[in-house]
Amino acid sequence: MLFPYKYIIHEIEKFQKYSDFLFLEVWYDAKKPFSSAVLSKLPELKSIYERLHNEDSEGARFFNSHVEEIYNEFKKLKPIDRNKLKNWYKINNSIYSLCENRNLKPINYKTLIKKYPVLGVKIKSFYTKLYGKESPFNLAAFGDLSKIIDNHYKKFVEINDEEICPFCGIKEIKGVHHSKREAYDHFIPKSKYPFSSINFKNLAPMCNDCNSSYKLTKEPLMHIDPITKKVNNIRRKSFYAYSYKKINLETSISLTSVDIANLSANDIAINVKAIDPVSYIDRIEGWKEVYGIDERYKAKVLSKRGANKWYNELQETINLQKLSGDDNKNILDLYDMKIKEANADLLDNANFIKKAFLEECRNKKLFLK
């Protein structure tokens, strides 16, 4: 990840407040027979529940029935099991801590359902639908989640105004002047992990390539076996989308061929390192793996407006200098000038990749032979 987003405070957080309340104060403490009275500590949710009780819609029935059924399953649990579930809930919603602490392991649906078959299935049914087109939160009683997300996005891109996807640095994302918006990605996949599907600290706008072509349901927090391509349950750290820390990465390119016009992917090595701290190695490897960074950065170099264009532009400038009688020292100065131009805005048209390419050409003294 090239830079973190700034998290914004917004009305949309009320949905996570509802989730926290249901799990930690209603279900966890389930003892007496269920009625709307158990929701009394959060009057707005109690009012919504009672309103939905009188509505004849699939979304209303879905929300109320799951609230009741999960409550009744919790009633059957022993205190030790309630506490275990409470701890799992808190861990799965501690997104920043999960990114920073390898000792924290999020609970997945497979483990949850194995331990609590009936309850686990009901929880999966509920939480996988809290976000998306089928969400009961899209009902008017809740204020219509889809409209609230649109408003959140507008406020979000006013503050986060780079208009570049931070997860790849290549693709633009829609900004304040667009009528449409990008999709939000679940950092911890909602199809595999419970409890954080409506937590906006687990949700971030992402370009379509990152979201729908590369990340999909990959797990940033778990190592993937390079041979089997399966999760091996070894934890790793990850970049946090809303980190307060500056992410300071440096991209470099190594070429094994100087035939720029005929480069192939095998001739290019993409190297990304953290300037500080070194501990980002784990994060960088996971990020490159999840978002297909090697492939995509190589593709940028090999594209029509990549290496050949950058190389030919510099060649033309150097040829003009040679005609004027300048020596090799001036050619190196031209390299430095072009690199400085790219460095002025590294996110503009993936200039950080162009800069890395030009630096490698300079290191190999391609125009001095």
Short mmCIF file of C-alpha atoms in Angstrom, two decimals:
data_model
loop_
_atom_site.label_atom_id
_atom_site.label_comp_id
_atom_site.label_asym_id
_atom_site.label_seq_id
_atom_site.Cartn_x
_atom_site.Cartn_y
_atom_site.Cartn_z
CA MET A 1 0.00 0.00 0.00
CA LEU A 2 1.51 3.31 -1.08
CA PHE A 3 -0.29 5.61 1.35
CA PRO A 4 -3.00 5.30 4.03
CA TYR A 5 -6.45 6.79 3.88
CA LYS A 6 -7.73 9.18 6.51
CA TYR A 7 -10.64 7.66 8.41
CA ILE A 8 -13.70 9.90 8.62
CA ILE A 9 -16.35 10.12 11.31
CA HIS A 10 -19.74 9.65 9.69
CA GLU A 11 -23.34 8.59 10.28
CA ILE A 12 -22.50 5.26 8.65
CA GLU A 13 -20.82 4.15 11.87
CA LYS A 14 -24.26 3.68 13.43
CA PHE A 15 -24.57 0.29 11.76
CA GLN A 16 -21.49 -1.00 13.56
CA LYS A 17 -22.93 0.48 16.76
CA TYR A 18 -26.05 -1.64 16.19
CA SER A 19 -23.89 -4.72 15.64
CA ASP A 20 -21.83 -4.06 18.77
CA PHE A 21 -24.95 -3.53 20.84
CA LEU A 22 -26.67 -6.68 19.60
CA PHE A 23 -23.66 -8.90 20.13
CA LEU A 24 -22.09 -7.50 23.28
CA GLU A 25 -25.15 -6.36 25.23
CA VAL A 26 -28.14 -8.28 23.93
CA TRP A 27 -27.03 -11.71 22.71
CA TYR A 28 -24.10 -12.05 25.10
CA ASP A 29 -26.41 -11.34 28.05
CA ALA A 30 -29.35 -13.41 26.75
CA LYS A 31 -31.23 -14.96 29.68
CA LYS A 32 -34.96 -14.18 29.74
CA PRO A 33 -37.39 -14.85 26.88
CA PHE A 34 -36.85 -12.54 23.93
CA SER A 35 -38.96 -9.42 23.48
CA SER A 36 -38.23 -5.95 22.17
CA ALA A 37 -37.60 -4.94 25.79
CA VAL A 38 -34.11 -6.50 25.59
CA LEU A 39 -33.25 -3.69 23.15
CA SER A 40 -34.28 -0.93 25.55
CA LYS A 41 -30.73 0.28 26.21
CA LEU A 42 -30.57 1.43 22.57
CA PRO A 43 -33.98 3.08 22.02
CA GLU A 44 -33.39 3.86 18.34
CA LEU A 45 -32.76 0.20 17.53
CA LYS A 46 -35.69 -0.91 19.68
CA SER A 47 -37.91 1.49 17.75
CA ILE A 48 -36.62 0.15 14.43
CA TYR A 49 -37.16 -3.46 15.53
CA GLU A 50 -40.77 -2.71 16.51
CA ARG A 51 -41.38 -0.88 13.24
CA LEU A 52 -39.99 -3.80 11.24
CA HIS A 53 -42.18 -6.18 13.23
CA ASN A 54 -45.17 -4.57 11.52
CA GLU A 55 -43.62 -4.52 8.04
CA ASP A 56 -44.28 -7.24 5.49
CA SER A 57 -40.94 -7.32 3.69
CA GLU A 58 -38.21 -9.89 3.31
CA GLY A 59 -35.57 -7.55 4.75
CA ALA A 60 -37.67 -6.81 7.84
CA ARG A 61 -38.35 -10.49 8.45
CA PHE A 62 -34.68 -11.33 7.89
CA PHE A 63 -33.38 -8.81 10.42
CA ASN A 64 -35.90 -9.46 13.20
CA SER A 65 -35.87 -13.23 12.87
CA HIS A 66 -32.07 -13.38 13.02
CA VAL A 67 -31.92 -11.08 16.03
CA GLU A 68 -34.36 -13.37 17.83
CA GLU A 69 -32.91 -16.69 16.69
CA ILE A 70 -29.33 -15.79 17.55
CA TYR A 71 -30.53 -14.51 20.93
CA ASN A 72 -32.21 -17.84 21.61
CA GLU A 73 -29.07 -19.77 20.65
CA PHE A 74 -26.99 -17.65 23.02
CA LYS A 75 -29.41 -18.51 25.82
CA LYS A 76 -28.26 -22.12 25.55
CA LEU A 77 -24.56 -21.30 25.95
CA LYS A 78 -22.44 -21.66 29.06
CA PRO A 79 -20.59 -18.56 30.35
CA ILE A 80 -17.26 -19.90 29.04
CA ASP A 81 -18.69 -20.12 25.52
CA ARG A 82 -20.28 -16.70 25.70
CA ASN A 83 -16.94 -15.22 26.73
CA LYS A 84 -15.13 -17.05 23.93
CA LEU A 85 -17.56 -15.67 21.36
CA LYS A 86 -17.30 -12.19 22.85
CA ASN A 87 -13.52 -12.34 22.57
CA TRP A 88 -13.70 -13.52 18.96
CA TYR A 89 -16.10 -10.70 18.15
CA LYS A 90 -13.74 -8.09 19.59
CA ILE A 91 -10.71 -9.56 17.81
CA ASN A 92 -12.41 -9.63 14.42
CA ASN A 93 -13.37 -5.98 14.82
CA SER A 94 -9.90 -4.87 15.98
CA ILE A 95 -8.70 -4.29 12.44
CA TYR A 96 -5.68 -2.15 13.31
CA SER A 97 -4.51 -4.60 15.98
CA LEU A 98 -4.89 -7.52 13.57
CA CYS A 99 -2.66 -5.70 11.09
CA GLU A 100 -0.01 -4.99 13.73
CA ASN A 101 -0.05 -8.07 15.97
CA ARG A 102 0.71 -11.53 14.56
CA ASN A 103 -0.42 -13.13 17.82
CA LEU A 104 -4.01 -12.11 17.18
CA LYS A 105 -5.81 -14.57 14.94
CA PRO A 106 -9.26 -13.77 13.57
CA ILE A 107 -11.90 -16.46 13.86
CA ASN A 108 -13.27 -17.69 10.53
CA TYR A 109 -16.64 -19.21 9.72
CA LYS A 110 -15.18 -22.67 9.26
CA THR A 111 -13.92 -22.75 12.84
CA LEU A 112 -16.99 -20.99 14.25
CA ILE A 113 -19.44 -23.42 12.64
CA LYS A 114 -17.36 -26.43 13.66
CA LYS A 115 -17.48 -25.28 17.29
CA TYR A 116 -21.09 -24.02 17.31
CA PRO A 117 -22.90 -25.62 14.32
CA VAL A 118 -26.38 -24.10 14.70
CA LEU A 119 -25.32 -20.73 16.07
CA GLY A 120 -22.44 -20.45 13.59
CA VAL A 121 -24.72 -20.97 10.61
CA LYS A 122 -27.17 -18.34 11.87
CA ILE A 123 -24.34 -15.87 12.50
CA LYS A 124 -22.97 -16.47 9.00
CA SER A 125 -26.40 -15.97 7.47
CA PHE A 126 -26.77 -12.68 9.36
CA TYR A 127 -23.35 -11.09 8.98
CA THR A 128 -22.69 -11.98 5.35
CA LYS A 129 -25.82 -10.03 4.39
CA LEU A 130 -25.36 -6.94 6.55
CA TYR A 131 -23.44 -5.24 3.73
CA GLY A 132 -24.53 -5.26 0.09
CA LYS A 133 -27.69 -5.18 -2.01
CA GLU A 134 -29.49 -7.68 0.23
CA SER A 135 -28.66 -5.91 3.47
CA PRO A 136 -31.64 -5.26 5.77
CA PHE A 137 -29.93 -1.96 6.53
CA ASN A 138 -31.10 -0.79 3.07
CA LEU A 139 -34.62 -0.58 4.52
CA ALA A 140 -36.08 2.88 5.06
CA ALA A 141 -36.37 2.16 8.79
CA PHE A 142 -32.58 2.16 9.01
CA GLY A 143 -32.19 5.21 6.78
CA ASP A 144 -31.19 3.20 3.68
CA LEU A 145 -27.58 2.03 3.89
CA SER A 146 -27.04 2.39 0.13
CA LYS A 147 -27.82 6.13 0.24
CA ILE A 148 -25.74 6.60 3.37
CA ILE A 149 -22.78 4.89 1.66
CA ASP A 150 -23.09 7.28 -1.29
CA ASN A 151 -22.96 10.21 1.12
CA HIS A 152 -20.05 8.65 2.99
CA TYR A 153 -18.12 8.28 -0.27
CA LYS A 154 -18.63 11.94 -1.18
CA LYS A 155 -17.39 13.04 2.24
CA PHE A 156 -14.59 10.48 2.09
CA VAL A 157 -13.11 11.68 -1.23
CA GLU A 158 -13.32 15.29 -0.13
CA ILE A 159 -10.77 14.41 2.56
CA ASN A 160 -8.96 11.64 0.67
CA ASP A 161 -8.47 13.59 -2.54
CA GLU A 162 -5.49 11.91 -4.26
CA GLU A 163 -7.89 10.23 -6.73
CA ILE A 164 -5.40 7.36 -7.00
CA CYS A 165 -5.97 3.89 -5.57
CA PRO A 166 -3.50 3.55 -2.67
CA PHE A 167 -3.51 -0.23 -2.95
CA CYS A 168 -1.81 -0.22 -6.36
CA GLY A 169 -0.85 3.37 -7.20
CA ILE A 170 -1.71 2.72 -10.84
CA LYS A 171 -5.44 3.19 -11.26
CA GLU A 172 -7.49 6.30 -10.58
CA ILE A 173 -10.47 6.19 -8.27
CA LYS A 174 -13.54 8.35 -8.73
CA GLY A 175 -13.44 11.67 -6.90
CA VAL A 176 -15.73 14.55 -5.97
CA HIS A 177 -16.55 15.39 -9.59
CA HIS A 178 -17.97 11.94 -10.38
CA SER A 179 -21.61 10.99 -9.98
CA LYS A 180 -20.61 7.35 -9.43
CA ARG A 181 -18.34 5.84 -6.79
CA GLU A 182 -15.88 3.01 -6.33
CA ALA A 183 -16.83 -0.16 -4.48
CA TYR A 184 -15.71 -0.63 -0.88
CA ASP A 185 -13.53 -3.64 -0.22
CA HIS A 186 -13.63 -5.73 2.95
CA PHE A 187 -10.04 -5.99 4.17
CA ILE A 188 -11.01 -9.10 6.15
CA PRO A 189 -13.27 -10.90 3.64
CA LYS A 190 -16.87 -10.94 4.83
CA SER A 191 -17.45 -14.28 3.13
CA LYS A 192 -14.81 -15.97 5.30
CA TYR A 193 -14.82 -14.07 8.60
CA PRO A 194 -17.74 -13.09 10.84
CA PHE A 195 -18.63 -9.93 12.73
CA SER A 196 -16.85 -7.13 10.80
CA SER A 197 -18.88 -6.95 7.59
CA ILE A 198 -20.40 -3.57 8.48
CA ASN A 199 -17.35 -2.16 10.30
CA PHE A 200 -16.07 0.72 8.17
CA LYS A 201 -12.60 0.33 9.62
CA ASN A 202 -12.68 -2.93 7.66
CA LEU A 203 -14.01 -1.23 4.52
CA ALA A 204 -12.17 1.04 2.11
CA PRO A 205 -12.75 2.32 -1.45
CA MET A 206 -10.57 0.53 -3.97
CA CYS A 207 -10.12 0.56 -7.73
CA ASN A 208 -11.95 -2.12 -9.67
CA ASP A 209 -8.73 -3.89 -10.70
CA CYS A 210 -7.57 -4.25 -7.10
CA ASN A 211 -11.01 -5.21 -5.80
CA SER A 212 -12.46 -7.41 -8.53
CA SER A 213 -9.46 -8.75 -10.42
CA TYR A 214 -6.71 -9.27 -7.87
CA LYS A 215 -7.69 -9.17 -4.19
CA LEU A 216 -11.11 -10.83 -4.41
CA THR A 217 -11.35 -12.93 -1.20
CA LYS A 218 -7.61 -13.25 -0.60
CA GLU A 219 -6.53 -12.97 3.02
CA PRO A 220 -3.93 -10.25 3.71
CA LEU A 221 -3.39 -11.50 7.27
CA MET A 222 -2.44 -15.06 6.35
CA HIS A 223 0.53 -16.47 4.45
CA ILE A 224 -0.34 -18.30 1.27
CA ASP A 225 1.71 -21.35 0.32
CA PRO A 226 3.58 -20.41 -2.89
CA ILE A 227 3.17 -23.94 -4.28
CA THR A 228 -0.38 -24.94 -3.36
CA LYS A 229 -1.67 -21.32 -3.35
CA LYS A 230 -3.66 -22.20 -0.24
CA VAL A 231 -3.74 -20.36 3.09
CA ASN A 232 -1.32 -22.05 5.50
CA ASN A 233 -2.66 -20.37 8.67
CA ILE A 234 0.64 -18.62 9.42
CA ARG A 235 -0.11 -15.04 10.49
CA ARG A 236 1.58 -12.02 9.01
CA LYS A 237 1.35 -8.28 9.51
CA SER A 238 -0.39 -6.12 6.95
CA PHE A 239 -0.79 -2.52 5.95
CA TYR A 240 -3.80 -0.90 7.64
CA ALA A 241 -5.93 1.22 5.30
CA TYR A 242 -6.41 3.93 7.95
CA SER A 243 -2.99 3.88 9.58
CA TYR A 244 -1.86 7.09 11.24
CA LYS A 245 1.69 6.17 10.25
CA LYS A 246 3.11 7.41 6.95
CA ILE A 247 3.87 4.58 4.54
CA ASN A 248 7.22 5.35 2.93
CA LEU A 249 7.97 2.81 0.21
CA GLU A 250 10.58 2.96 -2.52
CA THR A 251 10.21 1.09 -5.79
CA SER A 252 13.21 0.08 -7.88
CA ILE A 253 13.58 -1.91 -11.08
CA SER A 254 16.32 -4.28 -12.18
CA LEU A 255 16.73 -5.12 -15.87
CA THR A 256 18.52 -8.23 -17.14
CA SER A 257 18.30 -6.99 -20.73
CA VAL A 258 19.20 -3.61 -22.21
CA ASP A 259 17.14 -4.23 -25.34
CA ILE A 260 14.40 -1.89 -24.22
CA ALA A 261 12.34 -2.29 -27.40
CA ASN A 262 12.05 -6.05 -26.83
CA LEU A 263 11.77 -6.35 -23.06
CA SER A 264 9.71 -9.19 -21.61
CA ALA A 265 8.35 -9.72 -18.11
CA ASN A 266 11.23 -12.12 -17.44
CA ASP A 267 13.71 -9.29 -18.04
CA ILE A 268 12.24 -7.15 -15.24
CA ALA A 269 12.49 -7.50 -11.47
CA ILE A 270 10.30 -5.23 -9.32
CA ASN A 271 11.76 -4.42 -5.92
CA VAL A 272 9.81 -2.58 -3.23
CA LYS A 273 11.29 -1.73 0.14
CA ALA A 274 10.35 0.40 3.09
CA ILE A 275 12.68 3.29 3.72
CA ASP A 276 11.66 3.10 7.37
CA PRO A 277 10.95 0.88 9.21
CA VAL A 278 12.55 -2.34 8.02
CA SER A 279 9.79 -4.29 9.81
CA TYR A 280 7.54 -3.53 6.83
CA ILE A 281 9.09 -6.46 4.92
CA ASP A 282 6.26 -8.77 6.01
CA ARG A 283 3.63 -6.21 5.05
CA ILE A 284 5.19 -5.55 1.65
CA GLU A 285 5.34 -9.22 0.67
CA GLY A 286 1.70 -9.73 1.60
CA TRP A 287 0.63 -6.57 -0.23
CA LYS A 288 2.51 -7.59 -3.38
CA GLU A 289 0.96 -11.04 -3.27
CA VAL A 290 -2.64 -9.98 -2.60
CA TYR A 291 -2.74 -7.19 -5.20
CA GLY A 292 -0.57 -8.80 -7.91
CA ILE A 293 1.92 -5.96 -7.68
CA ASP A 294 4.80 -7.64 -9.55
CA GLU A 295 2.63 -8.53 -12.52
CA ARG A 296 0.90 -5.16 -12.66
CA TYR A 297 4.04 -3.05 -12.31
CA LYS A 298 5.80 -5.11 -14.99
CA ALA A 299 2.75 -4.69 -17.21
CA LYS A 300 3.02 -0.92 -16.73
CA VAL A 301 6.68 -0.98 -17.77
CA LEU A 302 5.83 -3.09 -20.84
CA SER A 303 2.77 -1.06 -21.83
CA LYS A 304 2.56 1.18 -24.88
CA ARG A 305 3.13 4.24 -22.72
CA GLY A 306 5.75 2.59 -20.53
CA ALA A 307 9.40 1.77 -21.03
CA ASN A 308 9.56 2.30 -24.80
CA LYS A 309 7.94 5.71 -24.56
CA TRP A 310 10.07 6.79 -21.59
CA TYR A 311 13.22 5.50 -23.29
CA ASN A 312 12.49 7.13 -26.64
CA GLU A 313 11.63 10.48 -25.05
CA LEU A 314 14.97 10.51 -23.28
CA GLN A 315 16.76 9.31 -26.41
CA GLU A 316 15.33 12.20 -28.42
CA THR A 317 16.42 14.71 -25.80
CA ILE A 318 19.90 13.20 -25.62
CA ASN A 319 20.24 13.21 -29.40
CA LEU A 320 19.49 16.92 -29.41
CA GLN A 321 22.18 17.43 -26.78
CA LYS A 322 24.68 15.44 -28.78
CA LEU A 323 23.98 17.56 -31.85
CA SER A 324 24.82 20.59 -29.80
CA GLY A 325 28.18 19.05 -28.83
CA ASP A 326 27.45 18.26 -25.16
CA ASP A 327 29.52 15.43 -23.59
CA ASN A 328 28.48 12.46 -21.47
CA LYS A 329 28.37 14.47 -18.30
CA ASN A 330 25.51 16.49 -19.74
CA ILE A 331 23.70 13.27 -20.65
CA LEU A 332 23.86 12.19 -17.02
CA ASP A 333 22.46 15.57 -16.11
CA LEU A 334 19.55 14.88 -18.46
CA TYR A 335 18.90 11.62 -16.66
CA ASP A 336 18.83 13.47 -13.37
CA MET A 337 16.48 16.08 -14.80
CA LYS A 338 14.00 13.47 -16.06
CA ILE A 339 14.18 11.56 -12.80
CA LYS A 340 13.58 14.78 -10.89
CA GLU A 341 10.53 15.52 -13.05
CA ALA A 342 9.06 12.11 -12.29
CA ASN A 343 9.87 12.52 -8.60
CA ALA A 344 7.89 15.79 -8.43
CA ASP A 345 4.62 13.83 -8.39
CA LEU A 346 5.22 10.12 -8.00
CA LEU A 347 1.51 9.25 -8.14
CA ASP A 348 0.88 11.05 -11.45
CA ASN A 349 0.52 8.35 -14.11
CA ALA A 350 2.55 5.95 -11.93
CA ASN A 351 5.62 8.18 -12.05
CA PHE A 352 7.15 6.12 -9.23
CA ILE A 353 7.50 3.28 -11.76
CA LYS A 354 8.84 5.62 -14.46
CA LYS A 355 11.36 7.01 -11.98
CA ALA A 356 12.54 3.52 -11.06
CA PHE A 357 12.94 2.62 -14.74
CA LEU A 358 14.93 5.76 -15.55
CA GLU A 359 17.17 5.19 -12.53
CA GLU A 360 17.93 1.68 -13.75
CA CYS A 361 18.71 2.99 -17.24
CA ARG A 362 21.03 5.56 -15.67
CA ASN A 363 22.72 2.92 -13.53
CA LYS A 364 23.33 0.80 -16.62
CA LYS A 365 24.48 3.90 -18.58
CA LEU A 366 22.42 2.81 -21.54
CA PHE A 367 22.96 5.99 -23.55
CA LEU A 368 26.66 6.25 -22.85
CA LYS A 369 27.70 3.21 -24.93
#
